């Protein structure tokens, strides 16, 4: 089977690494990929927002399956195009259509979905551009801290949390006027602040059955002790010690099953990943957000724990046979520490030469995020550069190995947080 994986981050390198081990794989293509995926697969220089170009490459390379990594092509309707253009009748696509991707692409859609299906989440109101005064009146009834969210995709920056009512009102006005987030802010969600600890659960579903993937916690802020601006994620650990069996059970019954059933009840076909961003409040799970794809860097700690053949799992999803599939997960801990460019998540330089250890320890994995090749060198090509993942019997030893690996990598301006996972020890 020939597979095309869409994306270019650490998530895609981890997925490519796992897919490349499958006995069902003939050839793996990644578009556009990075220096890490180039070592395992053929990178295709391809603008994935050009749906016709993707379609042509599927024909050209005899692709049987497309796996979509990031959210943007899903929200943009790439899957609908590939399935509806009539050119690929046998193609299996892992990733939801545009409608299902609205769970991530529109916070108002996600909140309405949760309300409809009684899925626990923060109380909220959602408002569009013509409803500024209603939005302000609703905001005035809330208690601080105030949580204001742009409806659409905003690369993790569309959520403002503030103790200051005047600032929250200004955020609402700026978003609804289109001044701050463009079309992503044409609608806003104002919601109750949830005081708890965040963690994430992941599932694959074919719209009927689902399988849980390993849970994870990521570290979003740039600075030590969870300070400073949000990033895409500075590290992750799986499993999460405070997500005990009782919490998992509640999350499965109150959130995951109702979500899969809710999609079916709403007639939303869904063949792909579900990412549940959760808040644990006094032992109970609430949904903070849905994503319609895997997380990054969560994938870099989830994938090493999957013992089953991932391509075989995807084939079962494509055939609607997920319920018959048995997924095996390694019980050990996997951690990852992200190495980023100085200046990230603000501005940073690219093109710095990277040196990596020639040989990795057993159970240590270096997943590439923003890397490319230039004149025979591996160079930095983004904010997040490399995810240093490692498996061990417990979080302490996994993190030790991740940090040992992180120390062996060098590039000008290398930065990482030194406290990933420390709160879990
Ligand atoms: P989102 O993009 O909806 O996941 O929000 C980004 C981040 O903002 C989350 O990861 C949380 O840390 C925080 N957040 C969002 N909504 C809430 C809420 N209702 N209460 C507390 N924190 C929140
Ligand atoms: N690490 C958070 C995300 O992928 O959304």
Coordinates of C-alpha atoms and ligand atoms in Angstrom, one line a residue:
X1 CA 0.0 0.0 0.0
X2 CA 1.3 3.5 -0.9
X3 CA 0.6 6.2 1.7
X4 CA 0.7 10.0 1.5
X5 CA 1.1 11.7 4.8
X6 CA 0.3 15.5 4.8
X7 CA 2.2 17.8 7.1
X8 CA 5.7 18.9 8.1
X9 CA 6.1 18.8 11.8
X10 CA 7.3 16.5 14.6
X11 CA 3.8 14.9 14.6
X12 CA 4.3 13.9 11.0
X13 CA 7.8 12.7 11.5
X14 CA 6.6 10.5 14.4
X15 CA 3.7 9.2 12.3
X16 CA 6.0 8.6 9.3
X17 CA 8.5 6.7 11.5
X18 CA 5.7 4.4 12.7
X19 CA 4.2 3.9 9.3
X20 CA 7.6 3.1 7.8
X21 CA 7.8 0.1 10.1
X22 CA 4.5 -1.4 8.8
X23 CA 4.6 -4.7 6.9
X24 CA 1.7 -3.4 4.9
X25 CA 3.6 -0.4 3.5
X26 CA 5.0 -0.3 0.0
X27 CA 6.0 3.4 -0.4
X28 CA 5.6 6.3 1.9
X29 CA 5.3 9.9 0.7
X30 CA 5.2 13.0 2.9
X31 CA 4.0 16.4 1.7
X32 CA 5.8 18.7 2.3
X33 CA 7.7 16.8 5.1
X34 CA 11.0 17.9 6.8
X35 CA 14.6 16.6 7.0
X36 CA 13.5 13.8 9.4
X37 CA 10.8 12.5 7.1
X38 CA 13.2 12.7 4.1
X39 CA 15.3 9.9 5.8
X40 CA 12.3 7.5 5.9
X41 CA 10.1 8.5 3.0
X42 CA 9.9 10.6 -0.2
X43 CA 9.1 14.2 0.5
X44 CA 6.9 15.8 -2.1
X45 CA 7.2 19.5 -2.7
X46 CA 3.6 20.3 -2.8
X47 CA 1.3 23.1 -1.7
X48 CA -1.3 21.1 0.2
X49 CA -3.8 24.0 0.0
X50 CA -3.9 23.3 -3.8
X51 CA -6.4 20.4 -3.7
X52 CA -6.0 19.6 -7.4
X53 CA -2.2 19.3 -7.0
X54 CA -2.7 16.8 -4.1
X55 CA -5.2 14.9 -6.3
X56 CA -2.7 14.8 -9.2
X57 CA 0.1 13.5 -7.0
X58 CA -2.2 10.8 -5.6
X59 CA -2.7 9.6 -9.2
X60 CA 0.9 10.0 -10.2
X61 CA 2.3 8.0 -7.2
X62 CA -0.5 5.4 -7.0
X63 CA -1.4 6.4 -3.5
X64 CA -3.9 4.2 -1.7
X65 CA -4.2 6.1 1.5
X66 CA -3.9 9.7 2.6
X67 CA -3.3 10.5 6.3
X68 CA -3.8 14.2 7.2
X69 CA -1.6 15.5 10.1
X70 CA -2.5 19.2 10.7
X71 CA -5.9 20.8 11.1
X72 CA -5.7 23.5 8.4
X73 CA -6.2 21.2 5.4
X74 CA -9.0 19.4 7.3
X75 CA -10.9 22.6 8.1
X76 CA -10.1 23.7 4.5
X77 CA -12.0 20.7 3.0
X78 CA -9.1 18.7 1.5
X79 CA -10.8 15.5 2.5
X80 CA -14.1 16.5 0.9
X81 CA -12.3 17.3 -2.3
X82 CA -10.4 14.0 -2.5
X83 CA -13.4 11.9 -1.7
X84 CA -15.9 13.8 -3.9
X85 CA -13.8 14.6 -7.0
X86 CA -14.6 11.1 -8.4
X87 CA -10.9 10.5 -9.3
X88 CA -10.0 8.2 -6.4
X89 CA -12.8 5.8 -5.8
X90 CA -10.7 3.4 -3.7
X91 CA -8.8 6.0 -1.7
X92 CA -8.8 5.7 2.1
X93 CA -8.5 9.0 3.9
X94 CA -7.6 9.3 7.6
X95 CA -8.9 12.7 8.7
X96 CA -12.5 14.1 8.9
X97 CA -14.3 16.0 6.2
X98 CA -14.8 19.8 6.7
X99 CA -18.0 19.3 8.6
X100 CA -16.5 17.1 11.3
X101 CA -13.4 19.3 11.4
X102 CA -15.7 22.1 12.6
X103 CA -15.2 20.6 16.0
X104 CA -11.9 22.4 15.9
X105 CA -12.5 24.9 13.2
X106 CA -15.4 26.7 15.0
X107 CA -15.5 27.0 18.8
X108 CA -19.1 28.0 18.6
X109 CA -19.9 24.8 16.6
X110 CA -18.0 22.7 19.2
X111 CA -19.8 24.3 22.1
X112 CA -23.2 23.9 20.5
X113 CA -22.4 20.2 19.8
X114 CA -21.5 19.7 23.4
X115 CA -24.6 21.4 24.6
X116 CA -26.7 19.3 22.3
X117 CA -25.1 16.0 23.5
X118 CA -24.8 16.9 27.2
X119 CA -21.0 16.8 27.2
X120 CA -19.5 18.6 30.2
X121 CA -17.9 21.9 29.3
X122 CA -17.8 25.5 30.6
X123 CA -21.0 27.5 30.5
X124 CA -20.8 29.9 27.5
X125 CA -22.4 32.4 25.1
X126 CA -21.6 32.8 21.4
X127 CA -22.0 36.0 19.5
X128 CA -21.5 37.3 16.0
X129 CA -20.6 40.8 14.7
X130 CA -24.1 42.2 14.8
X131 CA -24.4 41.2 18.5
X132 CA -21.7 43.3 20.1
X133 CA -23.9 44.8 22.8
X134 CA -25.4 41.3 23.7
X135 CA -21.9 40.0 24.0
X136 CA -20.8 42.8 26.3
X137 CA -24.0 42.3 28.4
X138 CA -23.3 38.6 28.7
X139 CA -19.6 39.2 29.6
X140 CA -20.7 41.6 32.3
X141 CA -22.7 38.8 34.0
X142 CA -19.5 36.5 34.2
X143 CA -17.1 36.3 37.1
X144 CA -13.4 37.0 36.5
X145 CA -11.1 35.7 35.1
X146 CA -12.9 36.3 31.8
X147 CA -12.4 33.9 28.9
X148 CA -12.9 35.2 25.4
X149 CA -12.2 33.1 22.3
X150 CA -12.1 33.8 18.6
X151 CA -14.4 31.3 16.9
X152 CA -12.0 30.2 14.1
X153 CA -8.5 28.8 13.8
X154 CA -6.0 31.2 15.3
X155 CA -2.9 29.0 15.7
X156 CA -3.5 28.7 19.5
X157 CA -3.5 32.5 20.0
X158 CA -7.2 33.1 19.8
X159 CA -8.0 32.7 23.5
X160 CA -7.7 35.6 25.9
X161 CA -8.0 35.1 29.6
X162 CA -8.0 38.2 31.8
X163 CA -9.0 39.4 35.2
X164 CA -9.8 42.9 33.8
X165 CA -13.3 43.4 32.6
X166 CA -12.4 46.5 30.6
X167 CA -9.7 44.5 28.8
X168 CA -12.1 41.6 28.2
X169 CA -14.7 44.1 26.7
X170 CA -12.1 45.6 24.4
X171 CA -11.1 42.1 23.3
X172 CA -14.7 41.2 22.4
X173 CA -15.1 44.5 20.5
X174 CA -11.8 44.1 18.6
X175 CA -12.6 40.5 17.7
X176 CA -16.1 41.1 16.5
X177 CA -15.0 44.1 14.5
X178 CA -12.5 41.9 12.7
X179 CA -9.6 44.2 14.0
X180 CA -7.7 41.5 16.0
X181 CA -8.2 38.1 14.4
X182 CA -9.7 38.8 11.0
X183 CA -12.4 36.3 9.9
X184 CA -11.5 33.9 12.8
X185 CA -12.9 36.5 15.2
X186 CA -16.1 37.3 13.4
X187 CA -17.8 35.2 16.0
X188 CA -16.7 34.9 19.7
X189 CA -17.3 32.5 22.5
X190 CA -17.3 33.9 26.0
X191 CA -17.1 31.2 28.6
X192 CA -16.7 30.5 32.3
X193 CA -13.2 30.0 33.6
X194 CA -12.5 26.5 34.7
X195 CA -10.0 26.2 37.5
X196 CA -8.2 22.8 37.3
X197 CA -5.4 20.9 35.6
X198 CA -5.2 20.3 31.9
X199 CA -4.6 17.0 30.2
X200 CA -5.5 15.4 26.9
X201 CA -7.1 12.2 25.6
X202 CA -7.0 10.9 22.1
X203 CA -9.1 8.5 20.1
X204 CA -9.4 7.2 16.6
X205 CA -12.9 6.6 15.2
X206 CA -14.5 5.4 12.0
X207 CA -17.7 7.1 13.1
X208 CA -19.1 3.9 14.7
X209 CA -16.4 2.4 16.9
X210 CA -13.5 4.1 18.6
X211 CA -10.2 3.2 20.2
X212 CA -8.5 5.2 22.8
X213 CA -4.9 6.2 22.2
X214 CA -2.5 7.0 25.0
X215 CA -3.3 10.1 27.1
X216 CA -0.8 13.0 27.4
X217 CA -0.1 16.3 29.1
X218 CA 1.7 19.0 27.1
X219 CA 3.5 22.1 28.3
X220 CA 2.2 25.0 26.3
X221 CA 4.0 28.1 27.8
X222 CA 7.5 29.1 26.6
X223 CA 8.8 29.8 30.2
X224 CA 9.8 27.7 33.2
X225 CA 6.9 27.1 35.6
X226 CA 4.3 27.6 32.9
X227 CA 5.0 31.3 32.3
X228 CA 5.2 33.6 29.3
X229 CA 3.4 33.3 25.9
X230 CA 1.7 30.2 24.6
X231 CA 3.6 28.0 22.1
X232 CA 2.6 25.0 20.0
X233 CA 3.9 22.9 22.9
X234 CA 7.4 22.7 24.6
X235 CA 7.2 19.1 25.8
X236 CA 4.8 16.3 26.7
X237 CA 4.5 13.2 28.8
X238 CA 2.4 10.1 28.4
X239 CA 0.7 8.6 30.4
X240 CA -0.3 11.2 32.9
X241 CA 0.0 10.0 36.5
X242 CA -2.9 12.2 37.8
X243 CA -5.3 10.8 35.1
X244 CA -6.3 7.8 37.2
X245 CA -8.6 4.9 36.2
X246 CA -11.6 6.7 37.7
X247 CA -10.9 9.9 35.8
X248 CA -10.5 7.9 32.5
X249 CA -13.7 6.0 33.2
X250 CA -15.6 9.3 33.7
X251 CA -14.0 10.9 30.6
X252 CA -14.9 7.8 28.5
X253 CA -18.6 7.7 29.6
X254 CA -19.3 11.5 29.8
X255 CA -17.2 12.8 26.9
X256 CA -15.7 10.3 24.5
X257 CA -18.6 7.9 23.9
X258 CA -21.1 10.9 23.8
X259 CA -18.9 12.6 21.2
X260 CA -18.6 9.6 18.9
X261 CA -22.4 8.9 19.3
X262 CA -23.1 12.6 18.9
X263 CA -21.3 12.7 15.6
X264 CA -23.3 9.7 14.3
X265 CA -26.6 11.2 15.6
X266 CA -25.8 14.5 13.8
X267 CA -25.0 12.5 10.6
X268 CA -21.5 13.7 10.6
X269 CA -19.3 11.1 9.0
X270 CA -15.9 11.0 10.8
X271 CA -12.9 8.8 10.0
X272 CA -9.9 10.2 11.9
X273 CA -8.5 11.3 15.1
X274 CA -10.3 13.1 18.0
X275 CA -8.2 15.1 20.4
X276 CA -10.0 16.0 23.7
X277 CA -8.4 18.9 25.5
X278 CA -9.7 18.4 29.0
X279 CA -9.7 20.2 32.4
X280 CA -9.8 18.1 35.5
X281 CA -11.8 20.1 38.0
X282 CA -12.2 18.4 41.4
X283 CA -11.8 15.0 39.9
X284 CA -14.3 15.5 37.0
X285 CA -13.4 16.0 33.3
X286 CA -14.7 19.0 31.3
X287 CA -13.9 19.7 27.6
X288 CA -11.8 22.8 27.0
X289 CA -11.5 22.2 23.3
X290 CA -11.8 19.5 20.6
X291 CA -9.2 19.1 17.9
X292 CA -9.8 17.1 14.8
X293 CA -6.2 15.8 14.6
X294 CA -3.4 14.6 16.9
X295 CA -1.4 17.0 19.0
X296 CA 2.1 18.2 18.5
X297 CA 4.2 17.4 20.5
X298 CA 1.7 14.9 22.0
X299 CA 2.1 12.6 19.0
X300 CA 5.8 12.4 19.8
X301 CA 4.9 10.6 23.1
X302 CA 1.9 8.7 21.9
X303 CA 3.2 7.1 18.8
X304 CA 6.3 5.4 20.5
X305 CA 3.8 3.8 22.9
X306 CA 1.7 2.2 20.1
X307 CA 2.8 -1.4 19.7
X308 CA 0.3 -2.3 17.0
X309 CA 0.9 -1.7 13.3
X310 CA -0.5 1.8 12.8
X311 CA -1.1 1.3 9.1
X312 CA -3.1 -1.9 9.8
X313 CA -5.2 0.2 12.3
X314 CA -5.8 2.8 9.5
X315 CA -6.7 0.1 7.1
X316 CA -9.3 -1.2 9.5
X317 CA -10.7 2.4 9.9
X318 CA -11.0 2.7 6.2
X319 CA -12.8 -0.5 5.9
X320 CA -15.2 0.4 8.8
X321 CA -13.8 -2.5 10.8
X322 CA -12.4 -0.6 13.7
X323 CA -14.5 -2.5 16.2
X324 CA -12.7 -5.7 15.4
X325 CA -9.3 -4.2 15.8
X326 CA -7.2 -4.9 18.9
X327 CA -4.9 -2.0 19.7
X328 CA -1.8 -2.7 21.9
X329 CA -0.2 0.0 23.9
X330 CA 3.2 -0.1 25.7
X331 CA 2.5 0.5 29.5
X332 CA 5.8 2.4 29.9
X333 CA 6.2 6.2 30.0
X334 CA 7.2 8.3 27.0
X335 CA 8.4 11.9 27.4
X336 CA 9.5 14.5 25.0
X337 CA 11.4 17.8 25.3
X338 CA 11.1 20.3 22.5
X339 CA 14.2 22.2 21.3
X340 CA 13.2 25.5 19.8
X341 CA 14.9 28.5 18.2
X342 CA 15.8 31.5 20.4
X343 CA 13.0 34.1 20.1
X344 CA 10.2 31.5 19.5
X345 CA 7.1 32.0 19.7
X346 CA 8.0 35.5 18.5
X347 CA 10.5 36.1 15.7
X348 CA 13.6 33.8 15.3
X349 CA 16.3 33.1 12.8
X350 CA 16.4 30.2 10.4
X351 CA 19.2 28.3 8.7
X352 CA 21.3 27.5 11.8
X353 CA 23.3 24.3 11.3
X354 CA 22.1 21.4 13.6
X355 CA 24.4 18.7 14.9
X356 CA 22.7 15.5 16.3
X357 CA 24.2 12.4 17.9
X358 CA 25.2 9.7 15.4
X359 CA 23.7 7.0 17.4
X360 CA 20.6 7.1 19.7
X361 CA 20.1 5.0 22.8
X362 CA 17.6 2.2 22.7
X363 CA 14.1 3.8 23.3
X364 CA 15.3 7.3 22.4
X365 CA 13.9 9.0 19.4
X366 CA 14.7 12.3 17.7
X367 CA 11.6 13.6 15.9
X368 CA 12.2 16.5 13.5
X369 CA 9.8 19.5 13.5
X370 CA 11.3 22.6 11.8
X371 CA 14.3 21.1 10.0
X372 CA 15.4 21.1 6.4
X373 CA 18.6 20.3 4.4
X374 CA 20.8 22.9 2.9
X375 CA 24.2 22.4 1.2
X376 CA 24.7 19.0 2.9
X377 CA 23.8 20.3 6.4
X378 CA 20.7 19.8 8.5
X379 CA 19.5 23.3 9.4
X380 CA 16.8 25.0 11.5
X381 CA 13.7 25.9 9.5
X382 CA 11.1 27.0 12.1
X383 CA 10.4 27.8 15.7
X384 CA 10.2 24.3 17.0
X385 CA 13.1 22.3 15.8
X386 CA 13.4 18.8 17.3
X387 CA 11.4 16.7 19.8
X388 CA 13.7 14.6 22.0
X389 CA 11.5 11.6 23.0
X390 CA 12.4 8.7 25.2
X391 CA 10.7 5.7 26.8
X392 CA 11.3 4.3 30.2
X393 CA 9.6 2.4 33.0
X394 CA 8.6 5.7 34.8
X395 CA 8.4 9.4 34.1
X396 CA 11.6 10.1 36.0
X397 CA 13.8 7.9 33.8
X398 CA 12.0 8.8 30.6
X399 CA 12.6 12.5 31.3
X400 CA 16.3 11.9 32.2
X401 CA 16.7 10.2 28.8
X402 CA 14.9 13.0 27.0
X403 CA 17.1 15.6 28.6
X404 CA 20.3 13.6 27.9
X405 CA 19.3 13.5 24.2
X406 CA 18.4 17.2 24.2
X407 CA 21.9 18.0 25.6
X408 CA 23.6 16.1 22.8
X409 CA 21.9 18.2 20.1
X410 CA 23.6 21.5 19.2
X411 CA 22.5 24.5 17.1
X412 CA 22.9 28.3 17.5
X413 CA 20.1 29.7 19.7
X414 CA 18.9 26.3 21.0
X415 CA 16.4 26.7 23.9
X416 CA 14.3 24.2 25.8
X417 CA 12.3 24.3 29.1
X418 CA 14.2 22.5 31.8
X419 CA 11.0 21.6 33.8
X420 CA 9.0 19.4 31.5
X421 CA 7.2 16.8 33.5
X422 CA 8.6 18.0 36.8
X423 CA 5.1 18.6 38.2
X424 CA 4.3 14.9 37.6
X425 CA 7.3 13.5 39.6
Ligands
LIG1 P1 -8.3 26.5 23.6 O1 -7.7 27.0 22.3 O2 -9.7 26.5 23.6 O3 -7.7 25.1 24.0 O4 -7.7 27.4 24.7 C1 -6.3 27.6 24.9 C2 -5.9 27.5 26.3 O5 -6.6 28.4 27.1 C3 -6.3 26.1 26.9 O6 -5.3 25.2 26.7 C4 -6.4 26.5 28.4 O7 -5.2 26.6 29.0 C5 -7.0 27.9 28.4 N1 -8.5 27.9 28.5 C6 -9.3 27.9 27.5 N2 -10.6 27.9 27.9 C7 -10.5 27.9 29.2 C8 -11.5 27.9 30.3 N3 -12.8 28.0 30.0 N4 -11.1 27.9 31.6 C9 -9.7 27.9 31.8 N5 -8.8 27.9 30.9 C10 -9.2 27.9 29.6
LIG2 N1 0.1 20.7 21.6 C1 -1.2 21.2 21.4 C2 -1.8 21.0 20.1 O1 -1.3 20.3 19.3 O2 -2.8 21.6 19.8

